[in-house]
């Protein structure tokens, strides 16, 4: 019988895949919304709120948007339920007014933090996804792409063992078999 985590991850990924097939035809590729300069190895954060604040500030700097607005949107989304999808991974995401294209920021943490994940495992692999409000199908497609990649145990192991941000990016951008 599947665990709660397996059902949760499967339902998010399956729902996103179905929506993408229906609306876009082809699934999105991670390299379409995650750039090499937006990958951070060994990010320090003491807890979930601090992690989301740090990620918000970095994203705001890259996007030339307000860090507080990003942080607030992420916290509001987390209030609906944790985006910690299990196995030490999290996909915090939100729609942000003023954006014109999807944006992702990936971080491997120095030390895992409690993210209130579905399996209660602390998180050390985090992919922040920010989207324009009017692009729901694209948002689901991007979430599905990341969820598919991070659902692979082999991928997670490679990410945890990678020696640099460039290596992290190469692992993430690689198409899953």
C-alpha positions as a Markdown table, in Angstrom:
| # | Residue | x | y | z |
|---|---|---|---|---|
| 1 | Unk | 0.0 | 0.0 | 0.0 |
| 2 | Unk | 1.4 | 3.4 | -0.9 |
| 3 | Unk | 2.5 | 5.8 | 1.9 |
| 4 | Unk | 0.9 | 9.2 | 2.4 |
| 5 | Unk | 4.1 | 10.7 | 0.9 |
| 6 | Unk | 3.9 | 8.6 | -2.2 |
| 7 | Unk | 0.2 | 9.4 | -2.7 |
| 8 | Unk | 0.9 | 13.1 | -2.2 |
| 9 | Unk | 3.8 | 13.3 | -4.5 |
| 10 | Unk | 2.0 | 11.1 | -7.1 |
| 11 | Unk | -1.2 | 13.2 | -6.9 |
| 12 | Unk | 0.7 | 16.5 | -7.4 |
| 13 | Unk | 2.7 | 15.1 | -10.3 |
| 14 | Unk | -0.2 | 13.3 | -11.9 |
| 15 | Unk | -2.5 | 16.2 | -11.7 |
| 16 | Unk | 0.1 | 18.5 | -13.1 |
| 17 | Unk | 0.9 | 16.1 | -16.0 |
| 18 | Unk | -2.8 | 15.8 | -16.8 |
| 19 | Unk | -3.3 | 19.5 | -16.9 |
| 20 | Unk | -0.2 | 20.0 | -19.0 |
| 21 | Unk | -1.2 | 17.4 | -21.6 |
| 22 | Unk | -4.7 | 19.0 | -21.8 |
| 23 | Unk | -3.5 | 22.6 | -22.1 |
| 24 | Unk | 0.0 | 22.6 | -23.6 |
| 25 | Unk | 0.7 | 19.3 | -25.2 |
| 26 | Unk | 4.4 | 19.1 | -24.2 |
| 27 | Unk | 5.8 | 19.1 | -20.7 |
| 28 | Unk | 8.0 | 22.0 | -19.7 |
| 29 | Unk | 11.8 | 21.4 | -19.3 |
| 30 | Unk | 13.6 | 22.6 | -16.2 |
| 31 | Unk | 16.2 | 24.5 | -18.3 |
| 32 | Unk | 13.3 | 26.7 | -19.6 |
| 33 | Unk | 12.8 | 28.3 | -16.2 |
| 34 | Unk | 16.0 | 27.5 | -14.1 |
| 35 | Unk | 19.2 | 29.1 | -15.2 |
| 36 | Unk | 22.7 | 28.1 | -14.0 |
| 37 | Unk | 23.2 | 31.4 | -12.1 |
| 38 | Unk | 20.1 | 30.6 | -10.1 |
| 39 | Unk | 21.5 | 27.5 | -8.5 |
| 40 | Unk | 23.1 | 27.8 | -5.0 |
| 41 | Unk | 25.1 | 25.1 | -3.3 |
| 42 | Unk | 25.4 | 25.1 | 0.5 |
| 43 | Unk | 22.9 | 27.8 | 1.4 |
| 44 | Unk | 22.6 | 28.5 | 5.2 |
| 45 | Unk | 19.2 | 28.8 | 6.9 |
| 46 | Unk | 18.3 | 28.0 | 10.4 |
| 47 | Unk | 14.6 | 27.3 | 9.8 |
| 48 | Unk | 11.8 | 27.4 | 7.3 |
| 49 | Unk | 10.8 | 31.1 | 7.7 |
| 50 | Unk | 14.4 | 32.2 | 7.4 |
| 51 | Unk | 14.9 | 29.9 | 4.4 |
| 52 | Unk | 11.9 | 31.4 | 2.6 |
| 53 | Unk | 13.0 | 34.9 | 3.5 |
| 54 | Unk | 16.6 | 34.3 | 2.1 |
| 55 | Unk | 15.2 | 32.7 | -1.1 |
| 56 | Unk | 12.8 | 35.7 | -1.5 |
| 57 | Unk | 15.6 | 38.2 | -1.2 |
| 58 | Unk | 17.7 | 36.4 | -3.7 |
| 59 | Unk | 14.8 | 36.0 | -6.1 |
| 60 | Unk | 13.8 | 39.7 | -5.7 |
| 61 | Unk | 17.3 | 40.8 | -6.5 |
| 62 | Unk | 17.4 | 38.7 | -9.7 |
| 63 | Unk | 13.9 | 39.7 | -10.7 |
| 64 | Unk | 14.0 | 43.4 | -9.6 |
| 65 | Unk | 10.9 | 42.8 | -7.5 |
| 66 | Unk | 10.0 | 43.5 | -3.9 |
| 67 | Unk | 11.4 | 40.8 | -1.5 |
| 68 | Unk | 8.6 | 41.3 | 1.0 |
| 69 | Unk | 5.9 | 40.7 | -1.6 |
| 70 | Unk | 7.6 | 37.5 | -2.6 |
| 71 | Unk | 8.1 | 36.4 | 1.0 |
| 72 | Unk | 4.5 | 37.2 | 1.8 |
| 73 | Unk | 3.2 | 35.2 | -1.2 |
| 74 | Unk | 5.3 | 32.2 | -0.2 |
| 75 | Unk | 4.2 | 32.3 | 3.4 |
| 76 | Unk | 0.6 | 32.6 | 2.3 |
| 77 | Unk | 1.0 | 29.5 | 0.1 |
| 78 | Unk | 2.7 | 27.6 | 3.0 |
| 79 | Unk | -0.2 | 28.5 | 5.3 |
| 80 | Unk | -2.4 | 26.4 | 2.9 |
| 81 | Unk | -0.1 | 23.3 | 3.5 |
| 82 | Unk | 3.6 | 22.6 | 3.4 |
| 83 | Unk | 5.3 | 22.4 | 0.0 |
| 84 | Unk | 7.7 | 19.9 | 1.5 |
| 85 | Unk | 7.0 | 17.0 | -0.8 |
| 86 | Unk | 9.1 | 14.4 | 1.1 |
| 87 | Unk | 12.5 | 12.7 | 0.9 |
| 88 | Unk | 14.2 | 16.0 | 2.0 |
| 89 | Unk | 12.8 | 18.1 | -0.8 |
| 90 | Unk | 10.6 | 21.1 | -1.0 |
| 91 | Unk | 8.9 | 23.1 | -3.8 |
| 92 | Unk | 7.8 | 26.4 | -2.4 |
| 93 | Unk | 5.9 | 28.3 | -5.1 |
| 94 | Unk | 3.7 | 31.3 | -5.6 |
| 95 | Unk | 2.3 | 33.6 | -8.3 |
| 96 | Unk | 3.8 | 37.0 | -8.2 |
| 97 | Unk | 2.3 | 40.2 | -9.8 |
| 98 | Unk | 4.7 | 41.9 | -12.1 |
| 99 | Unk | 6.4 | 38.8 | -13.4 |
| 100 | Unk | 6.3 | 38.0 | -17.2 |
| 101 | Unk | 8.0 | 34.6 | -17.2 |
| 102 | Unk | 8.5 | 31.6 | -14.8 |
| 103 | Unk | 11.5 | 31.8 | -12.5 |
| 104 | Unk | 13.1 | 29.2 | -10.4 |
| 105 | Unk | 15.9 | 29.2 | -7.8 |
| 106 | Unk | 17.4 | 25.9 | -6.6 |
| 107 | Unk | 19.3 | 25.6 | -3.3 |
| 108 | Unk | 21.0 | 22.8 | -1.6 |
| 109 | Unk | 21.2 | 23.6 | 2.1 |
| 110 | Unk | 24.2 | 23.4 | 4.4 |
| 111 | Unk | 22.0 | 21.7 | 7.0 |
| 112 | Unk | 18.5 | 20.3 | 6.6 |
| 113 | Unk | 15.6 | 22.4 | 8.1 |
| 114 | Unk | 12.2 | 21.3 | 9.4 |
| 115 | Unk | 9.8 | 22.2 | 6.6 |
| 116 | Unk | 6.7 | 20.4 | 7.9 |
| 117 | Unk | 7.0 | 18.0 | 5.0 |
| 118 | Unk | 4.5 | 15.3 | 4.4 |
| 119 | Unk | 6.9 | 12.6 | 5.6 |
| 120 | Unk | 8.4 | 14.8 | 8.5 |
| 121 | Unk | 11.9 | 14.5 | 7.0 |
| 122 | Unk | 13.9 | 17.7 | 7.2 |
| 123 | Unk | 14.6 | 19.4 | 3.9 |
| 124 | Unk | 18.0 | 20.1 | 2.3 |
| 125 | Unk | 17.0 | 20.3 | -1.4 |
| 126 | Unk | 14.7 | 23.3 | -2.3 |
| 127 | Unk | 13.4 | 24.6 | -5.6 |
| 128 | Unk | 11.6 | 27.9 | -5.4 |
| 129 | Unk | 9.2 | 28.5 | -8.3 |
| 130 | Unk | 7.6 | 31.9 | -9.0 |
| 131 | Unk | 5.1 | 32.5 | -11.8 |
| 132 | Unk | 3.0 | 35.3 | -13.3 |
| 133 | Unk | -0.6 | 35.0 | -12.0 |
| 134 | Unk | -2.2 | 34.5 | -15.3 |
| 135 | Unk | -0.2 | 31.4 | -16.4 |
| 136 | Unk | -1.7 | 28.6 | -14.4 |
| 137 | Unk | -1.0 | 25.8 | -16.9 |
| 138 | Unk | 2.6 | 26.8 | -17.2 |
| 139 | Unk | 2.9 | 26.9 | -13.4 |
| 140 | Unk | 1.6 | 23.4 | -13.2 |
| 141 | Unk | 3.9 | 22.2 | -16.0 |
| 142 | Unk | 6.9 | 23.7 | -14.2 |
| 143 | Unk | 5.9 | 22.2 | -10.9 |
| 144 | Unk | 5.5 | 18.8 | -12.6 |
| 145 | Unk | 8.9 | 19.0 | -14.2 |
| 146 | Unk | 10.6 | 19.7 | -10.9 |
| 147 | Unk | 8.5 | 17.2 | -9.0 |
| 148 | Unk | 9.4 | 14.5 | -11.6 |
| 149 | Unk | 13.1 | 15.2 | -11.3 |
| 150 | Unk | 13.2 | 15.3 | -7.5 |
| 151 | Unk | 11.1 | 12.2 | -7.2 |
| 152 | Unk | 14.0 | 10.2 | -8.5 |
| 153 | Unk | 16.1 | 8.8 | -5.6 |
| 154 | Unk | 19.1 | 8.7 | -7.9 |
| 155 | Unk | 18.7 | 12.4 | -8.8 |
| 156 | Unk | 18.4 | 13.3 | -5.1 |
| 157 | Unk | 21.6 | 11.4 | -4.3 |
| 158 | Unk | 23.5 | 13.0 | -7.1 |
| 159 | Unk | 22.3 | 16.5 | -6.0 |
| 160 | Unk | 23.4 | 15.8 | -2.4 |
| 161 | Unk | 26.8 | 14.6 | -3.6 |
| 162 | Unk | 27.4 | 17.3 | -6.2 |
| 163 | Unk | 30.6 | 19.3 | -5.7 |
| 164 | Unk | 29.4 | 22.7 | -7.1 |
| 165 | Unk | 26.5 | 24.8 | -8.3 |
| 166 | Unk | 27.4 | 24.0 | -11.9 |
| 167 | Unk | 27.2 | 20.3 | -11.1 |
| 168 | Unk | 23.8 | 20.8 | -9.4 |
| 169 | Unk | 22.5 | 22.6 | -12.4 |
| 170 | Unk | 23.7 | 19.9 | -14.8 |
| 171 | Unk | 21.9 | 17.2 | -12.7 |
| 172 | Unk | 18.7 | 19.2 | -12.6 |
| 173 | Unk | 18.6 | 20.2 | -16.3 |
| 174 | Unk | 19.4 | 16.6 | -17.4 |
| 175 | Unk | 16.3 | 15.0 | -18.9 |
| 176 | Unk | 15.0 | 12.1 | -16.8 |
| 177 | Unk | 15.1 | 8.8 | -18.7 |
